[in-house]
């Protein structure tokens, strides 16, 4: 992978990411949307919602007796 002038490098405990300068605006917008979605999910979980329902996974559960 080639890192070019203007590219943004972000690193944390989980790894390193290089964002090409051409993709910065799209990446920024997607990041803000993801952060808002995660904040909304945390609020819902604090209010008692289940991850199962928030992620639409209930349809995959089959209970047998």
PDB file of N, CA, C and O in Angstrom:
ATOM      1  N   UNK A   1       0.845  -1.174   0.000  1.00  0.00           N
ATOM      2  CA  UNK A   1       0.000   0.000   0.000  1.00  0.00           C
ATOM      3  C   UNK A   1       0.888   1.234   0.000  1.00  0.00           C
ATOM      4  O   UNK A   1       1.864   1.308   0.734  1.00  0.00           O
ATOM      5  N   UNK A   2       0.542   2.207  -0.794  1.00  0.00           N
ATOM      6  CA  UNK A   2       1.325   3.438  -0.893  1.00  0.00           C
ATOM      7  C   UNK A   2       0.605   4.553  -0.136  1.00  0.00           C
ATOM      8  O   UNK A   2      -0.584   4.787  -0.341  1.00  0.00           O
ATOM      9  N   UNK A   3       1.321   5.224   0.754  1.00  0.00           N
ATOM     10  CA  UNK A   3       0.795   6.385   1.458  1.00  0.00           C
ATOM     11  C   UNK A   3       1.338   7.618   0.748  1.00  0.00           C
ATOM     12  O   UNK A   3       2.547   7.748   0.542  1.00  0.00           O
ATOM     13  N   UNK A   4       0.418   8.497   0.350  1.00  0.00           N
ATOM     14  CA  UNK A   4       0.809   9.671  -0.424  1.00  0.00           C
ATOM     15  C   UNK A   4       0.652  10.946   0.394  1.00  0.00           C
ATOM     16  O   UNK A   4      -0.111  10.967   1.364  1.00  0.00           O
ATOM     17  N   UNK A   5       1.319  12.000   0.018  1.00  0.00           N
ATOM     18  CA  UNK A   5       1.127  13.278   0.711  1.00  0.00           C
ATOM     19  C   UNK A   5      -0.353  13.661   0.697  1.00  0.00           C
ATOM     20  O   UNK A   5      -1.034  13.524  -0.316  1.00  0.00           O
ATOM     21  N   UNK A   6      -0.849  14.086   1.850  1.00  0.00           N
ATOM     22  CA  UNK A   6      -2.253  14.466   1.978  1.00  0.00           C
ATOM     23  C   UNK A   6      -3.116  13.368   2.561  1.00  0.00           C
ATOM     24  O   UNK A   6      -4.204  13.637   3.064  1.00  0.00           O
ATOM     25  N   UNK A   7      -2.666  12.103   2.459  1.00  0.00           N
ATOM     26  CA  UNK A   7      -3.407  11.005   3.062  1.00  0.00           C
ATOM     27  C   UNK A   7      -3.396  11.188   4.578  1.00  0.00           C
ATOM     28  O   UNK A   7      -2.475  11.767   5.148  1.00  0.00           O
ATOM     29  N   UNK A   8      -4.431  10.677   5.224  1.00  0.00           N
ATOM     30  CA  UNK A   8      -4.532  10.779   6.675  1.00  0.00           C
ATOM     31  C   UNK A   8      -4.297   9.401   7.279  1.00  0.00           C
ATOM     32  O   UNK A   8      -4.867   8.409   6.824  1.00  0.00           O
ATOM     33  N   UNK A   9      -3.457   9.360   8.299  1.00  0.00           N
ATOM     34  CA  UNK A   9      -3.163   8.114   8.996  1.00  0.00           C
ATOM     35  C   UNK A   9      -3.749   8.222  10.399  1.00  0.00           C
ATOM     36  O   UNK A   9      -3.488   9.187  11.121  1.00  0.00           O
ATOM     37  N   UNK A  10      -4.554   7.233  10.765  1.00  0.00           N
ATOM     38  CA  UNK A  10      -5.164   7.189  12.087  1.00  0.00           C
ATOM     39  C   UNK A  10      -4.769   5.869  12.723  1.00  0.00           C
ATOM     40  O   UNK A  10      -4.867   4.821  12.095  1.00  0.00           O
ATOM     41  N   UNK A  11      -4.332   5.933  13.975  1.00  0.00           N
ATOM     42  CA  UNK A  11      -3.924   4.714  14.674  1.00  0.00           C
ATOM     43  C   UNK A  11      -4.485   4.728  16.093  1.00  0.00           C
ATOM     44  O   UNK A  11      -4.610   5.781  16.716  1.00  0.00           O
ATOM     45  N   UNK A  12      -4.854   3.532  16.570  1.00  0.00           N
ATOM     46  CA  UNK A  12      -5.259   3.371  17.960  1.00  0.00           C
ATOM     47  C   UNK A  12      -4.835   1.979  18.406  1.00  0.00           C
ATOM     48  O   UNK A  12      -4.056   1.313  17.724  1.00  0.00           O
ATOM     49  N   UNK A  13      -5.352   1.526  19.529  1.00  0.00           N
ATOM     50  CA  UNK A  13      -4.966   0.222  20.061  1.00  0.00           C
ATOM     51  C   UNK A  13      -5.402  -0.942  19.167  1.00  0.00           C
ATOM     52  O   UNK A  13      -4.884  -2.045  19.285  1.00  0.00           O
ATOM     53  N   UNK A  14      -6.370  -0.690  18.279  1.00  0.00           N
ATOM     54  CA  UNK A  14      -6.883  -1.746  17.416  1.00  0.00           C
ATOM     55  C   UNK A  14      -6.155  -1.855  16.082  1.00  0.00           C
ATOM     56  O   UNK A  14      -6.289  -2.839  15.379  1.00  0.00           O
ATOM     57  N   UNK A  15      -5.424  -0.821  15.694  1.00  0.00           N
ATOM     58  CA  UNK A  15      -4.725  -0.896  14.418  1.00  0.00           C
ATOM     59  C   UNK A  15      -4.479   0.467  13.807  1.00  0.00           C
ATOM     60  O   UNK A  15      -4.593   1.497  14.468  1.00  0.00           O
ATOM     61  N   UNK A  16      -4.155   0.437  12.527  1.00  0.00           N
ATOM     62  CA  UNK A  16      -3.814   1.647  11.781  1.00  0.00           C
ATOM     63  C   UNK A  16      -4.658   1.681  10.514  1.00  0.00           C
ATOM     64  O   UNK A  16      -4.876   0.660   9.874  1.00  0.00           O
ATOM     65  N   UNK A  17      -5.108   2.882  10.165  1.00  0.00           N
ATOM     66  CA  UNK A  17      -5.904   3.064   8.963  1.00  0.00           C
ATOM     67  C   UNK A  17      -5.330   4.231   8.167  1.00  0.00           C
ATOM     68  O   UNK A  17      -4.968   5.259   8.738  1.00  0.00           O
ATOM     69  N   UNK A  18      -5.226   4.048   6.864  1.00  0.00           N
ATOM     70  CA  UNK A  18      -4.793   5.130   5.980  1.00  0.00           C
ATOM     71  C   UNK A  18      -5.984   5.511   5.114  1.00  0.00           C
ATOM     72  O   UNK A  18      -6.591   4.661   4.466  1.00  0.00           O
ATOM     73  N   UNK A  19      -6.333   6.777   5.127  1.00  0.00           N
ATOM     74  CA  UNK A  19      -7.441   7.265   4.320  1.00  0.00           C
ATOM     75  C   UNK A  19      -6.879   8.156   3.215  1.00  0.00           C
ATOM     76  O   UNK A  19      -6.220   9.166   3.493  1.00  0.00           O
ATOM     77  N   UNK A  20      -7.144   7.769   1.990  1.00  0.00           N
ATOM     78  CA  UNK A  20      -6.668   8.554   0.848  1.00  0.00           C
ATOM     79  C   UNK A  20      -7.302   9.936   0.867  1.00  0.00           C
ATOM     80  O   UNK A  20      -8.464  10.098   1.225  1.00  0.00           O
ATOM     81  N   UNK A  21      -6.546  10.921   0.489  1.00  0.00           N
ATOM     82  CA  UNK A  21      -7.014  12.300   0.525  1.00  0.00           C
ATOM     83  C   UNK A  21      -8.316  12.474  -0.271  1.00  0.00           C
ATOM     84  O   UNK A  21      -9.186  13.237   0.119  1.00  0.00           O
ATOM     85  N   UNK A  22      -8.499  11.717  -1.356  1.00  0.00           N
ATOM     86  CA  UNK A  22      -9.720  11.827  -2.170  1.00  0.00           C
ATOM     87  C   UNK A  22     -10.953  11.337  -1.423  1.00  0.00           C
ATOM     88  O   UNK A  22     -12.072  11.678  -1.781  1.00  0.00           O
ATOM     89  N   UNK A  23     -10.761  10.481  -0.426  1.00  0.00           N
ATOM     90  CA  UNK A  23     -11.884   9.870   0.277  1.00  0.00           C
ATOM     91  C   UNK A  23     -12.168  10.532   1.623  1.00  0.00           C
ATOM     92  O   UNK A  23     -13.067  10.087   2.343  1.00  0.00           O
ATOM     93  N   UNK A  24     -11.470  11.587   1.949  1.00  0.00           N
ATOM     94  CA  UNK A  24     -11.609  12.178   3.280  1.00  0.00           C
ATOM     95  C   UNK A  24     -13.030  12.642   3.580  1.00  0.00           C
ATOM     96  O   UNK A  24     -13.575  12.353   4.641  1.00  0.00           O
ATOM     97  N   UNK A  25     -13.672  13.352   2.680  1.00  0.00           N
ATOM     98  CA  UNK A  25     -15.011  13.874   2.952  1.00  0.00           C
ATOM     99  C   UNK A  25     -16.024  12.747   3.084  1.00  0.00           C
ATOM    100  O   UNK A  25     -16.858  12.749   3.996  1.00  0.00           O
ATOM    101  N   UNK A  26     -15.965  11.779   2.199  1.00  0.00           N
ATOM    102  CA  UNK A  26     -16.876  10.641   2.275  1.00  0.00           C
ATOM    103  C   UNK A  26     -16.652   9.866   3.566  1.00  0.00           C
ATOM    104  O   UNK A  26     -17.612   9.469   4.237  1.00  0.00           O
ATOM    105  N   UNK A  27     -15.403   9.655   3.917  1.00  0.00           N
ATOM    106  CA  UNK A  27     -15.067   8.929   5.145  1.00  0.00           C
ATOM    107  C   UNK A  27     -15.518   9.702   6.376  1.00  0.00           C
ATOM    108  O   UNK A  27     -16.058   9.130   7.326  1.00  0.00           O
ATOM    109  N   UNK A  28     -15.340  11.008   6.374  1.00  0.00           N
ATOM    110  CA  UNK A  28     -15.764  11.833   7.509  1.00  0.00           C
ATOM    111  C   UNK A  28     -17.272  11.740   7.703  1.00  0.00           C
ATOM    112  O   UNK A  28     -17.769  11.534   8.808  1.00  0.00           O
ATOM    113  N   UNK A  29     -18.017  11.852   6.610  1.00  0.00           N
ATOM    114  CA  UNK A  29     -19.480  11.777   6.688  1.00  0.00           C
ATOM    115  C   UNK A  29     -19.931  10.402   7.183  1.00  0.00           C
ATOM    116  O   UNK A  29     -20.837  10.300   8.022  1.00  0.00           O
ATOM    117  N   UNK A  30     -19.317   9.353   6.678  1.00  0.00           N
ATOM    118  CA  UNK A  30     -19.672   7.997   7.105  1.00  0.00           C
ATOM    119  C   UNK A  30     -19.326   7.788   8.581  1.00  0.00           C
ATOM    120  O   UNK A  30     -20.083   7.143   9.324  1.00  0.00           O
ATOM    121  N   UNK A  31     -18.227   8.347   9.017  1.00  0.00           N
ATOM    122  CA  UNK A  31     -17.822   8.226  10.418  1.00  0.00           C
ATOM    123  C   UNK A  31     -18.817   8.940  11.326  1.00  0.00           C
ATOM    124  O   UNK A  31     -19.227   8.396  12.361  1.00  0.00           O
ATOM    125  N   UNK A  32     -19.225  10.135  10.961  1.00  0.00           N
ATOM    126  CA  UNK A  32     -20.197  10.870  11.771  1.00  0.00           C
ATOM    127  C   UNK A  32     -21.524  10.133  11.843  1.00  0.00           C
ATOM    128  O   UNK A  32     -22.150  10.058  12.899  1.00  0.00           O
ATOM    129  N   UNK A  33     -21.960   9.551  10.735  1.00  0.00           N
ATOM    130  CA  UNK A  33     -23.211   8.792  10.718  1.00  0.00           C
ATOM    131  C   UNK A  33     -23.096   7.565  11.618  1.00  0.00           C
ATOM    132  O   UNK A  33     -24.026   7.247  12.382  1.00  0.00           O
ATOM    133  N   UNK A  34     -21.979   6.884  11.562  1.00  0.00           N
ATOM    134  CA  UNK A  34     -21.757   5.686  12.390  1.00  0.00           C
ATOM    135  C   UNK A  34     -21.740   6.052  13.868  1.00  0.00           C
ATOM    136  O   UNK A  34     -22.330   5.366  14.706  1.00  0.00           O
ATOM    137  N   UNK A  35     -21.053   7.139  14.223  1.00  0.00           N
ATOM    138  CA  UNK A  35     -21.003   7.572  15.619  1.00  0.00           C
ATOM    139  C   UNK A  35     -22.396   7.927  16.136  1.00  0.00           C
ATOM    140  O   UNK A  35     -22.753   7.591  17.272  1.00  0.00           O
ATOM    141  N   UNK A  36     -23.197   8.585  15.313  1.00  0.00           N
ATOM    142  CA  UNK A  36     -24.565   8.936  15.707  1.00  0.00           C
ATOM    143  C   UNK A  36     -25.409   7.679  15.902  1.00  0.00           C
ATOM    144  O   UNK A  36     -26.184   7.582  16.868  1.00  0.00           O
ATOM    145  N   UNK A  37     -25.255   6.716  15.015  1.00  0.00           N
ATOM    146  CA  UNK A  37     -25.997   5.452  15.118  1.00  0.00           C
ATOM    147  C   UNK A  37     -25.611   4.718  16.406  1.00  0.00           C
ATOM    148  O   UNK A  37     -26.469   4.188  17.111  1.00  0.00           O
ATOM    149  N   UNK A  38     -24.321   4.678  16.717  1.00  0.00           N
ATOM    150  CA  UNK A  38     -23.865   3.997  17.926  1.00  0.00           C
ATOM    151  C   UNK A  38     -24.370   4.708  19.180  1.00  0.00           C
ATOM    152  O   UNK A  38     -24.759   4.057  20.156  1.00  0.00           O
ATOM    153  N   UNK A  39     -24.384   6.037  19.171  1.00  0.00           N
ATOM    154  CA  UNK A  39     -24.902   6.792  20.318  1.00  0.00           C
ATOM    155  C   UNK A  39     -26.383   6.500  20.515  1.00  0.00           C
ATOM    156  O   UNK A  39     -26.847   6.311  21.647  1.00  0.00           O
ATOM    157  N   UNK A  40     -27.125   6.441  19.420  1.00  0.00           N
ATOM    158  CA  UNK A  40     -28.549   6.133  19.487  1.00  0.00           C
ATOM    159  C   UNK A  40     -28.771   4.732  20.056  1.00  0.00           C
ATOM    160  O   UNK A  40     -29.666   4.516  20.885  1.00  0.00           O
ATOM    161  N   UNK A  41     -27.952   3.784  19.641  1.00  0.00           N
ATOM    162  CA  UNK A  41     -28.082   2.421  20.130  1.00  0.00           C
ATOM    163  C   UNK A  41     -27.757   2.358  21.628  1.00  0.00           C
ATOM    164  O   UNK A  41     -28.466   1.680  22.387  1.00  0.00           O
ATOM    165  N   UNK A  42     -26.727   3.067  22.065  1.00  0.00           N
ATOM    166  CA  UNK A  42     -26.411   3.092  23.497  1.00  0.00           C
ATOM    167  C   UNK A  42     -27.571   3.663  24.305  1.00  0.00           C
ATOM    168  O   UNK A  42     -27.911   3.142  25.370  1.00  0.00           O
ATOM    169  N   UNK A  43     -28.183   4.731  23.801  1.00  0.00           N
ATOM    170  CA  UNK A  43     -29.338   5.317  24.483  1.00  0.00           C
ATOM    171  C   UNK A  43     -30.482   4.313  24.579  1.00  0.00           C
ATOM    172  O   UNK A  43     -31.121   4.176  25.626  1.00  0.00           O
ATOM    173  N   UNK A  44     -30.736   3.616  23.498  1.00  0.00           N
ATOM    174  CA  UNK A  44     -31.809   2.617  23.489  1.00  0.00           C
ATOM    175  C   UNK A  44     -31.503   1.485  24.470  1.00  0.00           C
ATOM    176  O   UNK A  44     -32.395   1.022  25.195  1.00  0.00           O
ATOM    177  N   UNK A  45     -30.257   1.048  24.524  1.00  0.00           N
ATOM    178  CA  UNK A  45     -29.875  -0.014  25.457  1.00  0.00           C
ATOM    179  C   UNK A  45     -30.043   0.449  26.900  1.00  0.00           C
ATOM    180  O   UNK A  45     -30.522  -0.306  27.745  1.00  0.00           O
ATOM    181  N   UNK A  46     -29.671   1.689  27.176  1.00  0.00           N
ATOM    182  CA  UNK A  46     -29.863   2.239  28.530  1.00  0.00           C
ATOM    183  C   UNK A  46     -31.346   2.291  28.907  1.00  0.00           C
ATOM    184  O   UNK A  46     -31.696   2.202  30.078  1.00  0.00           O
ATOM    185  N   UNK A  47     -32.202   2.439  27.911  1.00  0.00           N
ATOM    186  CA  UNK A  47     -33.643   2.513  28.146  1.00  0.00           C
ATOM    187  C   UNK A  47     -34.287   1.132  28.234  1.00  0.00           C
ATOM    188  O   UNK A  47     -35.498   1.021  28.394  1.00  0.00           O
ATOM    189  N   UNK A  48     -33.492   0.098  28.081  1.00  0.00           N
ATOM    190  CA  UNK A  48     -34.006  -1.254  28.247  1.00  0.00           C
ATOM    191  C   UNK A  48     -34.175  -2.057  26.979  1.00  0.00           C
ATOM    192  O   UNK A  48     -34.593  -3.219  27.029  1.00  0.00           O
ATOM    193  N   UNK A  49     -33.884  -1.484  25.836  1.00  0.00           N
ATOM    194  CA  UNK A  49     -34.004  -2.245  24.588  1.00  0.00           C
ATOM    195  C   UNK A  49     -32.971  -3.372  24.562  1.00  0.00           C
ATOM    196  O   UNK A  49     -31.937  -3.302  25.226  1.00  0.00           O
ATOM    197  N   UNK A  50     -33.268  -4.397  23.809  1.00  0.00           N
ATOM    198  CA  UNK A  50     -32.351  -5.524  23.667  1.00  0.00           C
ATOM    199  C   UNK A  50     -31.594  -5.422  22.348  1.00  0.00           C
ATOM    200  O   UNK A  50     -32.170  -5.039  21.320  1.00  0.00           O
ATOM    201  N   UNK A  51     -30.329  -5.780  22.385  1.00  0.00           N
ATOM    202  CA  UNK A  51     -29.512  -5.790  21.167  1.00  0.00           C
ATOM    203  C   UNK A  51     -30.165  -6.656  20.099  1.00  0.00           C
ATOM    204  O   UNK A  51     -30.160  -6.327  18.922  1.00  0.00           O
ATOM    205  N   UNK A  52     -30.738  -7.744  20.533  1.00  0.00           N
ATOM    206  CA  UNK A  52     -31.437  -8.663  19.628  1.00  0.00           C
ATOM    207  C   UNK A  52     -32.467  -7.927  18.775  1.00  0.00           C
ATOM    208  O   UNK A  52     -32.555  -8.129  17.564  1.00  0.00           O
ATOM    209  N   UNK A  53     -33.216  -7.031  19.403  1.00  0.00           N
ATOM    210  CA  UNK A  53     -34.243  -6.281  18.686  1.00  0.00           C
ATOM    211  C   UNK A  53     -33.644  -5.116  17.898  1.00  0.00           C
ATOM    212  O   UNK A  53     -34.059  -4.851  16.766  1.00  0.00           O
ATOM    213  N   UNK A  54     -32.687  -4.438  18.477  1.00  0.00           N
ATOM    214  CA  UNK A  54     -32.077  -3.290  17.793  1.00  0.00           C
ATOM    215  C   UNK A  54     -31.400  -3.701  16.494  1.00  0.00           C
ATOM    216  O   UNK A  54     -31.356  -2.934  15.533  1.00  0.00           O
ATOM    217  N   UNK A  55     -30.860  -4.895  16.470  1.00  0.00           N
ATOM    218  CA  UNK A  55     -30.163  -5.379  15.274  1.00  0.00           C
ATOM    219  C   UNK A  55     -31.052  -6.222  14.368  1.00  0.00           C
ATOM    220  O   UNK A  55     -30.603  -6.746  13.358  1.00  0.00           O
ATOM    221  N   UNK A  56     -32.331  -6.361  14.746  1.00  0.00           N
ATOM    222  CA  UNK A  56     -33.265  -7.126  13.916  1.00  0.00           C
ATOM    223  C   UNK A  56     -32.947  -8.602  13.855  1.00  0.00           C
ATOM    224  O   UNK A  56     -33.175  -9.255  12.829  1.00  0.00           O
ATOM    225  N   UNK A  57     -32.444  -9.154  14.949  1.00  0.00           N
ATOM    226  CA  UNK A  57     -32.018 -10.553  14.947  1.00  0.00           C
ATOM    227  C   UNK A  57     -33.069 -11.529  15.475  1.00  0.00           C
ATOM    228  O   UNK A  57     -32.909 -12.734  15.337  1.00  0.00           O
ATOM    229  N   UNK A  58     -34.141 -11.003  16.040  1.00  0.00           N
ATOM    230  CA  UNK A  58     -35.156 -11.878  16.628  1.00  0.00           C
ATOM    231  C   UNK A  58     -35.713 -12.861  15.588  1.00  0.00           C
ATOM    232  O   UNK A  58     -36.035 -14.009  15.914  1.00  0.00           O
ATOM    233  N   UNK A  59     -35.796 -12.455  14.348  1.00  0.00           N
ATOM    234  CA  UNK A  59     -36.355 -13.322  13.311  1.00  0.00           C
ATOM    235  C   UNK A  59     -35.518 -14.583  13.075  1.00  0.00           C
ATOM    236  O   UNK A  59     -35.981 -15.534  12.472  1.00  0.00           O
ATOM    237  N   UNK A  60     -34.284 -14.596  13.573  1.00  0.00           N
ATOM    238  CA  UNK A  60     -33.422 -15.750  13.373  1.00  0.00           C
ATOM    239  C   UNK A  60     -33.476 -16.746  14.534  1.00  0.00           C
ATOM    240  O   UNK A  60     -32.813 -17.780  14.490  1.00  0.00           O
ATOM    241  N   UNK A  61     -34.249 -16.423  15.553  1.00  0.00           N
ATOM    242  CA  UNK A  61     -34.329 -17.293  16.721  1.00  0.00           C
ATOM    243  C   UNK A  61     -35.554 -18.182  16.617  1.00  0.00           C
ATOM    244  O   UNK A  61     -36.656 -17.719  16.326  1.00  0.00           O
ATOM    245  N   UNK A  62     -35.328 -19.435  16.849  1.00  0.00           N
ATOM    246  CA  UNK A  62     -36.438 -20.389  16.865  1.00  0.00           C
ATOM    247  C   UNK A  62     -36.399 -21.097  18.211  1.00  0.00           C
ATOM    248  O   UNK A  62     -35.391 -21.706  18.573  1.00  0.00           O
ATOM    249  N   UNK A  63     -37.464 -20.999  18.941  1.00  0.00           N
ATOM    250  CA  UNK A  63     -37.540 -21.613  20.260  1.00  0.00           C
ATOM    251  C   UNK A  63     -38.275 -22.930  20.126  1.00  0.00           C
ATOM    252  O   UNK A  63     -39.361 -22.993  19.557  1.00  0.00           O
ATOM    253  N   UNK A  64     -37.656 -23.974  20.626  1.00  0.00           N
ATOM    254  CA  UNK A  64     -38.298 -25.282  20.622  1.00  0.00           C
ATOM    255  C   UNK A  64     -38.357 -25.788  22.044  1.00  0.00           C
ATOM    256  O   UNK A  64     -37.527 -25.453  22.884  1.00  0.00           O
ATOM    257  N   UNK A  65     -39.346 -26.580  22.313  1.00  0.00           N
ATOM    258  CA  UNK A  65     -39.483 -27.143  23.670  1.00  0.00           C
ATOM    259  C   UNK A  65     -39.476 -28.645  23.629  1.00  0.00           C
ATOM    260  O   UNK A  65     -39.597 -29.276  22.645  1.00  0.00           O
TER     261      UNK A  65
END
